[in-house]
Each structure stands twice: as C-alpha cells, then as structure tokens.
Amino acid sequence: MTPQDRAMLMVYTSVKDMLNKRNIGLVEYLKALESWNVVPLTESGQVIGGVLIKGNEVHIGYGVKPKASIRGHLRATLKEVLDKHGYAVTIVEADYLAGLRFCERLGFVKLSTQNGIVQLRCDRSNYV
C-alpha cells in the first residue's frame, strides 16, 4: 500500500460517520477520489492523515491524532494551492465545530451555510 493509499484511508476514517449518513461507503469514496491529488501527512515516519486536493478544493483529515502540531506542513501544502489558484475552498459540516475551528486557524473564512454544510474560503488577504 502506497503512502497516498494510506492517507486516503486515514481521511476516510475521519469522515466515515458523515459519509455513512449519506450512504457513501469506502468503495464509493475511493472511486470519487480517483482524480484527486493525495498528500500524505506523516508523523515519526507514519502516515496519520492526508490532504486531498482537486484544483482549488482542499480537504484535510486524520485517522490518528497528531502528537504535535503539523500546521506548518499543512500551511506549505495550502500555499501551493494558493500560489496556483489564488484561493482555496473547502466544506465542513456545520455541527463539526472542531473542524470549523481548525479550518479557521489555517486561514479559512466562512462563506455560506446550506443544508448543514459550511463553505469556506482561504485567500491571500486572510492567510496567516
């Protein structure tokens, strides 16, 4: 299994409950990600999560909670998207407050909420 495969499974672990509510299983999840770039997040040589990137859309998930901050690695990955597209977007469930706070710490701001999903954007003006 490649580091990218491990990262996709770690991200799936982090969103499994949300996907199950929408009747999306592992097979459908993996099929939907075929055209996405997957950047493994590692700690002490082990894949603990991943960043999924398609154009300017970014999703971050962990299967194992980091022992230390890896925000620097995430910011470097996000910088690549910002350099290429000028801004990045993501979505988070409205009731997933920890995820919303995490995105805000990375520089994302809320754009709108629809059907329980918050749309967020990060651009150069608010990126720290």
mmCIF file of C-alpha atoms in Angstrom:
data_model
loop_
_atom_site.group_PDB
_atom_site.id
_atom_site.type_symbol
_atom_site.label_atom_id
_atom_site.label_comp_id
_atom_site.label_asym_id
_atom_site.label_seq_id
_atom_site.Cartn_x
_atom_site.Cartn_y
_atom_site.Cartn_z
ATOM 1 C CA MET A 1 0.000 0.000 0.000
ATOM 2 C CA THR A 2 1.410 3.400 -1.005
ATOM 3 C CA PRO A 3 1.585 6.374 1.384
ATOM 4 C CA GLN A 4 -1.145 8.019 -0.737
ATOM 5 C CA ASP A 5 -3.386 4.941 -0.295
ATOM 6 C CA ARG A 6 -2.792 5.036 3.472
ATOM 7 C CA ALA A 7 -3.571 8.761 3.510
ATOM 8 C CA MET A 8 -6.874 8.218 1.646
ATOM 9 C CA LEU A 9 -7.856 5.574 4.209
ATOM 10 C CA MET A 10 -6.899 7.866 7.089
ATOM 11 C CA VAL A 11 -9.039 10.667 5.654
ATOM 12 C CA TYR A 12 -11.883 8.172 5.149
ATOM 13 C CA THR A 13 -11.608 7.197 8.822
ATOM 14 C CA SER A 14 -12.028 10.851 9.776
ATOM 15 C CA VAL A 15 -15.184 11.359 7.667
ATOM 16 C CA LYS A 16 -16.685 7.872 7.767
ATOM 17 C CA ASP A 17 -19.643 8.787 10.000
ATOM 18 C CA MET A 18 -20.578 11.752 7.806
ATOM 19 C CA LEU A 19 -20.306 9.642 4.641
ATOM 20 C CA ASN A 20 -22.366 6.836 6.149
ATOM 21 C CA LYS A 21 -25.189 9.344 6.801
ATOM 22 C CA ARG A 22 -25.164 9.973 3.052
ATOM 23 C CA ASN A 23 -24.965 6.245 2.172
ATOM 24 C CA ILE A 24 -21.425 6.600 0.830
ATOM 25 C CA GLY A 25 -19.198 3.633 1.605
ATOM 26 C CA LEU A 26 -15.486 3.060 1.147
ATOM 27 C CA VAL A 27 -15.815 1.877 -2.469
ATOM 28 C CA GLU A 28 -17.780 4.972 -3.498
ATOM 29 C CA TYR A 29 -15.377 7.204 -1.567
ATOM 30 C CA LEU A 30 -12.310 5.747 -3.294
ATOM 31 C CA LYS A 31 -13.983 5.982 -6.707
ATOM 32 C CA ALA A 32 -14.824 9.664 -6.097
ATOM 33 C CA LEU A 33 -11.156 10.390 -5.260
ATOM 34 C CA GLU A 34 -9.619 8.826 -8.360
ATOM 35 C CA SER A 35 -8.892 12.221 -9.907
ATOM 36 C CA TRP A 36 -7.725 13.918 -6.676
ATOM 37 C CA ASN A 37 -4.138 14.570 -5.616
ATOM 38 C CA VAL A 38 -3.411 12.999 -2.225
ATOM 39 C CA VAL A 39 -0.665 14.405 0.017
ATOM 40 C CA PRO A 40 0.116 12.121 2.969
ATOM 41 C CA LEU A 41 0.532 13.744 6.384
ATOM 42 C CA THR A 42 3.191 11.927 8.357
ATOM 43 C CA GLU A 43 4.493 11.975 11.891
ATOM 44 C CA SER A 44 7.520 9.976 13.001
ATOM 45 C CA GLY A 45 7.561 8.257 9.612
ATOM 46 C CA GLN A 46 3.954 7.046 9.863
ATOM 47 C CA VAL A 47 1.046 8.245 7.726
ATOM 48 C CA ILE A 48 -1.525 9.740 10.117
ATOM 49 C CA GLY A 49 -3.730 11.597 7.664
ATOM 50 C CA GLY A 50 -3.870 13.321 4.340
ATOM 51 C CA VAL A 51 -4.685 16.383 2.310
ATOM 52 C CA LEU A 52 -6.969 15.819 -0.675
ATOM 53 C CA ILE A 53 -6.582 18.399 -3.444
ATOM 54 C CA LYS A 54 -8.500 18.884 -6.675
ATOM 55 C CA GLY A 55 -7.930 22.247 -8.298
ATOM 56 C CA ASN A 56 -8.507 24.778 -5.541
ATOM 57 C CA GLU A 57 -10.636 22.439 -3.375
ATOM 58 C CA VAL A 58 -8.837 21.083 -0.312
ATOM 59 C CA HIS A 59 -9.882 18.583 2.369
ATOM 60 C CA ILE A 60 -7.801 17.559 5.377
ATOM 61 C CA GLY A 61 -8.378 14.529 7.575
ATOM 62 C CA TYR A 62 -6.623 12.448 10.202
ATOM 63 C CA GLY A 63 -7.038 8.803 11.097
ATOM 64 C CA VAL A 64 -4.639 9.226 14.007
ATOM 65 C CA LYS A 65 -4.493 12.399 16.096
ATOM 66 C CA PRO A 66 -1.123 14.142 15.705
ATOM 67 C CA LYS A 67 1.051 14.224 18.810
ATOM 68 C CA ALA A 68 2.461 17.625 17.826
ATOM 69 C CA SER A 69 1.370 20.453 15.581
ATOM 70 C CA ILE A 70 1.837 19.741 11.896
ATOM 71 C CA ARG A 71 0.206 23.017 10.912
ATOM 72 C CA GLY A 72 3.476 24.076 9.236
ATOM 73 C CA HIS A 73 3.262 21.122 6.833
ATOM 74 C CA LEU A 74 -0.397 21.898 6.151
ATOM 75 C CA ARG A 75 0.369 25.561 5.510
ATOM 76 C CA ALA A 76 3.098 24.586 2.996
ATOM 77 C CA THR A 77 0.634 22.340 1.167
ATOM 78 C CA LEU A 78 -2.032 25.052 1.249
ATOM 79 C CA LYS A 79 0.495 27.609 -0.023
ATOM 80 C CA GLU A 80 0.940 25.544 -3.199
ATOM 81 C CA VAL A 81 -2.801 25.703 -3.863
ATOM 82 C CA LEU A 82 -2.880 29.444 -3.119
ATOM 83 C CA ASP A 83 0.105 30.074 -5.400
ATOM 84 C CA LYS A 84 -1.554 28.204 -8.254
ATOM 85 C CA HIS A 85 -5.205 29.273 -7.871
ATOM 86 C CA GLY A 86 -5.154 32.409 -5.710
ATOM 87 C CA TYR A 87 -7.543 30.890 -3.170
ATOM 88 C CA ALA A 88 -8.637 27.546 -1.730
ATOM 89 C CA VAL A 89 -12.085 26.276 -0.770
ATOM 90 C CA THR A 90 -13.355 23.516 1.475
ATOM 91 C CA ILE A 91 -16.542 22.359 3.167
ATOM 92 C CA VAL A 92 -17.235 21.252 6.742
ATOM 93 C CA GLU A 93 -20.408 20.007 8.424
ATOM 94 C CA ALA A 94 -21.951 22.909 10.368
ATOM 95 C CA ASP A 95 -22.115 20.919 13.613
ATOM 96 C CA TYR A 96 -18.448 19.822 13.393
ATOM 97 C CA LEU A 97 -17.142 22.733 15.473
ATOM 98 C CA ALA A 98 -13.620 21.353 15.911
ATOM 99 C CA GLY A 99 -13.268 21.060 12.133
ATOM 100 C CA LEU A 100 -14.532 24.602 11.626
ATOM 101 C CA ARG A 101 -12.086 25.966 14.224
ATOM 102 C CA PHE A 102 -9.251 24.006 12.604
ATOM 103 C CA CYS A 103 -10.048 25.496 9.174
ATOM 104 C CA GLU A 104 -10.265 28.984 10.655
ATOM 105 C CA ARG A 105 -6.827 28.560 12.278
ATOM 106 C CA LEU A 106 -5.462 27.701 8.813
ATOM 107 C CA GLY A 107 -6.890 30.952 7.434
ATOM 108 C CA PHE A 108 -10.274 29.859 6.039
ATOM 109 C CA VAL A 109 -13.328 32.082 6.491
ATOM 110 C CA LYS A 110 -16.976 31.073 6.270
ATOM 111 C CA LEU A 111 -18.778 31.972 3.043
ATOM 112 C CA SER A 112 -22.159 30.339 3.489
ATOM 113 C CA THR A 113 -24.079 27.502 5.115
ATOM 114 C CA GLN A 114 -26.526 25.351 3.198
ATOM 115 C CA ASN A 115 -28.154 22.063 4.201
ATOM 116 C CA GLY A 116 -25.872 21.751 7.232
ATOM 117 C CA ILE A 117 -22.667 22.241 5.203
ATOM 118 C CA VAL A 118 -20.419 25.279 5.690
ATOM 119 C CA GLN A 119 -18.487 26.500 2.669
ATOM 120 C CA LEU A 120 -15.156 28.159 3.496
ATOM 121 C CA ARG A 121 -12.504 30.023 1.541
ATOM 122 C CA CYS A 122 -8.871 30.897 2.166
ATOM 123 C CA ASP A 123 -7.085 33.557 0.133
ATOM 124 C CA ARG A 124 -4.061 35.791 0.403
ATOM 125 C CA SER A 125 -5.942 38.509 2.303
ATOM 126 C CA ASN A 126 -6.591 36.354 5.375
ATOM 127 C CA TYR A 127 -3.913 33.667 5.062
ATOM 128 C CA VAL A 128 -1.564 33.706 8.033
#
